[in-house]
Coordinates of C-alpha atoms in Angstrom, one line a residue:
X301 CA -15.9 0.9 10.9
X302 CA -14.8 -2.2 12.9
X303 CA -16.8 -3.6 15.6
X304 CA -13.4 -4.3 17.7
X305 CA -9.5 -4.7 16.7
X306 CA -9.1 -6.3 13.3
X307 CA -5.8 -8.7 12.9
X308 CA -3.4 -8.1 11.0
X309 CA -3.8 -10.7 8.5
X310 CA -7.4 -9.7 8.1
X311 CA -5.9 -6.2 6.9
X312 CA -3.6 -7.8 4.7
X313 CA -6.4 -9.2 2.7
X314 CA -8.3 -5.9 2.3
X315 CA -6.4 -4.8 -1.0
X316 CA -6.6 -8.1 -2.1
X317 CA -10.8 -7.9 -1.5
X318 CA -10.4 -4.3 -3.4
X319 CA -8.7 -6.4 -6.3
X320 CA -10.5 -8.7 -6.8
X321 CA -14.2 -6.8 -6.6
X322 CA -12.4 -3.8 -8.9
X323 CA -11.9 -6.6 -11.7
X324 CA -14.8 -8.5 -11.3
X325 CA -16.6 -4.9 -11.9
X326 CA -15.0 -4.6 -14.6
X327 CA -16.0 -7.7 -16.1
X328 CA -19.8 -6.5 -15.4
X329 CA -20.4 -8.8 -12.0
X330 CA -23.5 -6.9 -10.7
X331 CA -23.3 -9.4 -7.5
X332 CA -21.6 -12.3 -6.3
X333 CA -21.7 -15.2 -3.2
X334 CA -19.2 -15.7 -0.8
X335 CA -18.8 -19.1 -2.2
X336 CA -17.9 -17.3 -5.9
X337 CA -15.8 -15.2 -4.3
X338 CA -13.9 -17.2 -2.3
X339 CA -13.3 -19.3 -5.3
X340 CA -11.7 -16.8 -7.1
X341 CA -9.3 -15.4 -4.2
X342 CA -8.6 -19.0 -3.1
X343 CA -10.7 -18.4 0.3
X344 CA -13.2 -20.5 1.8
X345 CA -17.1 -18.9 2.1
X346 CA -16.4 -19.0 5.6
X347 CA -13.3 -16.6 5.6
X348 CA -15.3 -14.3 2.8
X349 CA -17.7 -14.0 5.7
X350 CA -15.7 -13.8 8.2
X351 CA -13.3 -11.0 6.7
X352 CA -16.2 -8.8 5.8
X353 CA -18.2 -9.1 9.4
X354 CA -15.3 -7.6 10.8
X355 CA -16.3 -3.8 9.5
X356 CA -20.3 -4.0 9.1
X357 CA -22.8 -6.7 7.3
X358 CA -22.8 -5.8 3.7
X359 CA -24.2 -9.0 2.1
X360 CA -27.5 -9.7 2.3
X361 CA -28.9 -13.5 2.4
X362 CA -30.0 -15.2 -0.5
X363 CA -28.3 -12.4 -2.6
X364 CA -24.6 -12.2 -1.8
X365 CA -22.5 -8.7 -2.1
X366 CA -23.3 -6.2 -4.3
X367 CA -19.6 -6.1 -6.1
X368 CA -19.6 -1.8 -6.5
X369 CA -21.2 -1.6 -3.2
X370 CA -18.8 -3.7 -1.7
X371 CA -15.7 -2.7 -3.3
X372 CA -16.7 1.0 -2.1
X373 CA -17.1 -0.1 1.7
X374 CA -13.1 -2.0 1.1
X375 CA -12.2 1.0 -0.1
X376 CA -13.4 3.3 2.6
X377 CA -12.1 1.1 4.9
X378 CA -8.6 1.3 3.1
X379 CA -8.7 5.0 3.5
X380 CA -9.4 5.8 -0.1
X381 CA -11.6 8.3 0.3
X382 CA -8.5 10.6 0.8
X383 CA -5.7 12.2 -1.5
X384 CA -2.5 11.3 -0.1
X385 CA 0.7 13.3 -1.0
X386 CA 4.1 11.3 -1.1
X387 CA 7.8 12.2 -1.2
X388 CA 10.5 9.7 -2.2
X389 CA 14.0 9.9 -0.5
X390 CA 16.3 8.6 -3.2
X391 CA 16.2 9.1 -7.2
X392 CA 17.5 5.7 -7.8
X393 CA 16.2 2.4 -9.7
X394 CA 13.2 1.7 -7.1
X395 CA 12.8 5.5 -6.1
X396 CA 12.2 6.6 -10.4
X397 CA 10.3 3.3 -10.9
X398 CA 7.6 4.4 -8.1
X399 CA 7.6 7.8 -9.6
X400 CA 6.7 6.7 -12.8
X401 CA 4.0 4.5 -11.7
X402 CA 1.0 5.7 -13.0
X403 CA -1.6 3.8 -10.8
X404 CA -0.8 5.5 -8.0
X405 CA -2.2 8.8 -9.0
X406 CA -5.2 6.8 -10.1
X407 CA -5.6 5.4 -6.8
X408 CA -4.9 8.7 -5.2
X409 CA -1.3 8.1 -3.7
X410 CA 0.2 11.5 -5.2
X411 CA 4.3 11.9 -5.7
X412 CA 4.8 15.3 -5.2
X413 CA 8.6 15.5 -5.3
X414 CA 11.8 12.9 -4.7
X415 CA 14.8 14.0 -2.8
X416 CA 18.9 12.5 -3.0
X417 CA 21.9 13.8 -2.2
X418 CA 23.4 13.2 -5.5
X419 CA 23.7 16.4 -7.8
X420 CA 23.3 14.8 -10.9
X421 CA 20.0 13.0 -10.0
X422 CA 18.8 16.7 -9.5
X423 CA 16.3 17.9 -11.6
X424 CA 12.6 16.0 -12.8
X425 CA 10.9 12.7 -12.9
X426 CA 7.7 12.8 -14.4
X427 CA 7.2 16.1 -14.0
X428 CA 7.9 15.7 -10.4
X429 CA 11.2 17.8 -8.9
X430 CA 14.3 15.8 -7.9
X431 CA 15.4 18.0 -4.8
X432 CA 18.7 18.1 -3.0
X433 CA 18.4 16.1 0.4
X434 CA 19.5 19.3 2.5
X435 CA 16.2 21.1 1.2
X436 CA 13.8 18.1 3.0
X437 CA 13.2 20.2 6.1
X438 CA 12.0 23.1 5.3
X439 CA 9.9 21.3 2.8
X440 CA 8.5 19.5 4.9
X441 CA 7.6 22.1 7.0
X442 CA 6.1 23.9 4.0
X443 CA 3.7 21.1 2.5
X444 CA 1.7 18.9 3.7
X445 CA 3.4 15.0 3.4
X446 CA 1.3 11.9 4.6
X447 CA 3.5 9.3 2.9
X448 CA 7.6 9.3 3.2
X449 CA 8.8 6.5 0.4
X450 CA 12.4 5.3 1.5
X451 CA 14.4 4.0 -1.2
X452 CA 18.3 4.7 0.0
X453 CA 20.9 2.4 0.6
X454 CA 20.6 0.6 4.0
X455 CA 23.6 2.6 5.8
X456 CA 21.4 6.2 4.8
X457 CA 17.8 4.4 5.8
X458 CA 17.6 5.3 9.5
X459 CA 18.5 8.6 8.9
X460 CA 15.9 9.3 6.1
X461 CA 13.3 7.9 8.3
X462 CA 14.3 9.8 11.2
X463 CA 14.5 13.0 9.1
X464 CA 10.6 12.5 7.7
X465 CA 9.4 11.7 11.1
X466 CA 11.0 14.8 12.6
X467 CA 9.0 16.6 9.6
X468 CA 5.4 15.1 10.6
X469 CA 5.0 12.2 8.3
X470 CA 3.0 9.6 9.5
X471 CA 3.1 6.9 7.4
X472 CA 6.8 5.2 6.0
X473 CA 6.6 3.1 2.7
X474 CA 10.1 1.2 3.4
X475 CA 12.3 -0.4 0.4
X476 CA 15.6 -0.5 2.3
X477 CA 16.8 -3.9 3.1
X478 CA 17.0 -2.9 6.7
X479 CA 14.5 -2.6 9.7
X480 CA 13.9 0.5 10.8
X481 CA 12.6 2.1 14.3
X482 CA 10.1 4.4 14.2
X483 CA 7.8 5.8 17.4
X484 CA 4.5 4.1 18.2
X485 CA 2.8 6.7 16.5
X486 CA 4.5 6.5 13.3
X487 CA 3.3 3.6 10.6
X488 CA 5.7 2.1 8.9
X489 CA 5.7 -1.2 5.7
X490 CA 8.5 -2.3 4.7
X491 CA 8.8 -4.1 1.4
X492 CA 12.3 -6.3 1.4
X493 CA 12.4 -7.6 -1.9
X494 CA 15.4 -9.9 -1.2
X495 CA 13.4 -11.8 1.2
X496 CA 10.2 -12.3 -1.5
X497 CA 12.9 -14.0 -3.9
X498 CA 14.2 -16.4 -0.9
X499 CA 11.2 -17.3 -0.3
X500 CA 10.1 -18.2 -3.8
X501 CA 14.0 -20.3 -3.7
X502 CA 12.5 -21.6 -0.8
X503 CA 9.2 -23.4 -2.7
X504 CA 11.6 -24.1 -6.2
X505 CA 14.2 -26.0 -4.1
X506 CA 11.0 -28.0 -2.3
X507 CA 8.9 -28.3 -5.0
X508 CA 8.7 -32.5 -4.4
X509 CA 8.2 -31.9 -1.0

């Protein structure tokens, strides 16, 4: 667990930790340095250390991190010691393409249904139901939903977040291009796809800079 409030930016980094540790297992890294490691991520040693101190000390000196050991402690501190069950409010482009994403499941992130108010979206993804948008309620109120994935058009967005926060979810996965207000005890990430791609116009059009 922490030791006191962890920033933001240090929490950004976690899945990036889990990333890079679940590859380097992979490639049979037994244990690695902070130096190594921040190599690889394009961190100093410093930050490595830094970053991990935060929630416990796991390396050990002279040795470095254990790379299984340490990936498990990122991923406990992720939250991935838990299954957590999703629906998706729209059946469109980005809505079918998260269904279909297999890692998900692997990293236990669970689509159990998608919902849209178009009739002939109705019917399955993946094996996962395509619901009518008037049945959300009561399904809600019948299964258990950590994770509410918005993927409407902007002018719906507010509305499908109010209507999954008004069913007990928790959490918001956002890919609206629109900010949306939720109540302090409601997380919410959104992912505006639009404003990656400016960005990466932003560092093409000042490359010689």
């Amino acid at each position: 667990m922490p030791k006191e409030k962890v920033s933001n930016a240090v929490v950004a980094r976690l899945p990036l930790y889990y990333r890079y540790l679940s590859a380097l297992e992979t490639q049979g890294y037994v244990r690695i340095s902070s130096q190594q490691l921040g190599e690889k991520m394009g961190l100093t040693a410093s930050q490595i250390r830094q970053d991990i101190n935060c929630f416990g000390g796991f390396g050990q000196q002279g040795y470095g991190y254990n790379v299984t050991a340490l990936k498990m402690h990122v991923g406990e501190i992720l939250g991935m010691t838990s299954n957590y069950r999703m629906v998706i409010l729209g059946a469109g482009n980005i809505g079918r393409a998260i269904a279909n994403y297999k890692a998900f499941e692997k990293m236990e992130f669970v689509v159990d249904a998608l919902f849209d108010v178009n009739a002939s979206q109705m019917g399955e993804i993946s094996g996962k139901p395509v619901l009518d948008i008037t049945e959300l309620p009561e399904y809600l109120e019948a299964n258990t939903v950590d994770i509410g994935v918005i993927a409407v058009p902007s002018d719906a967005a507010q509305q499908a977040c109010d209507a999954l926060v008004q069913g007990g979810v928790r959490a918001i996965w956002n890919f609206a291009p629109v900010d949306l207000v939720v109540p302090p005890n409601v997380s919410i990430k959104s992912v505006h796809l639009l404003d990656a791609l400016l960005v990466l116009s932003y560092y093409m059009s000042n490359s010689d800079a």
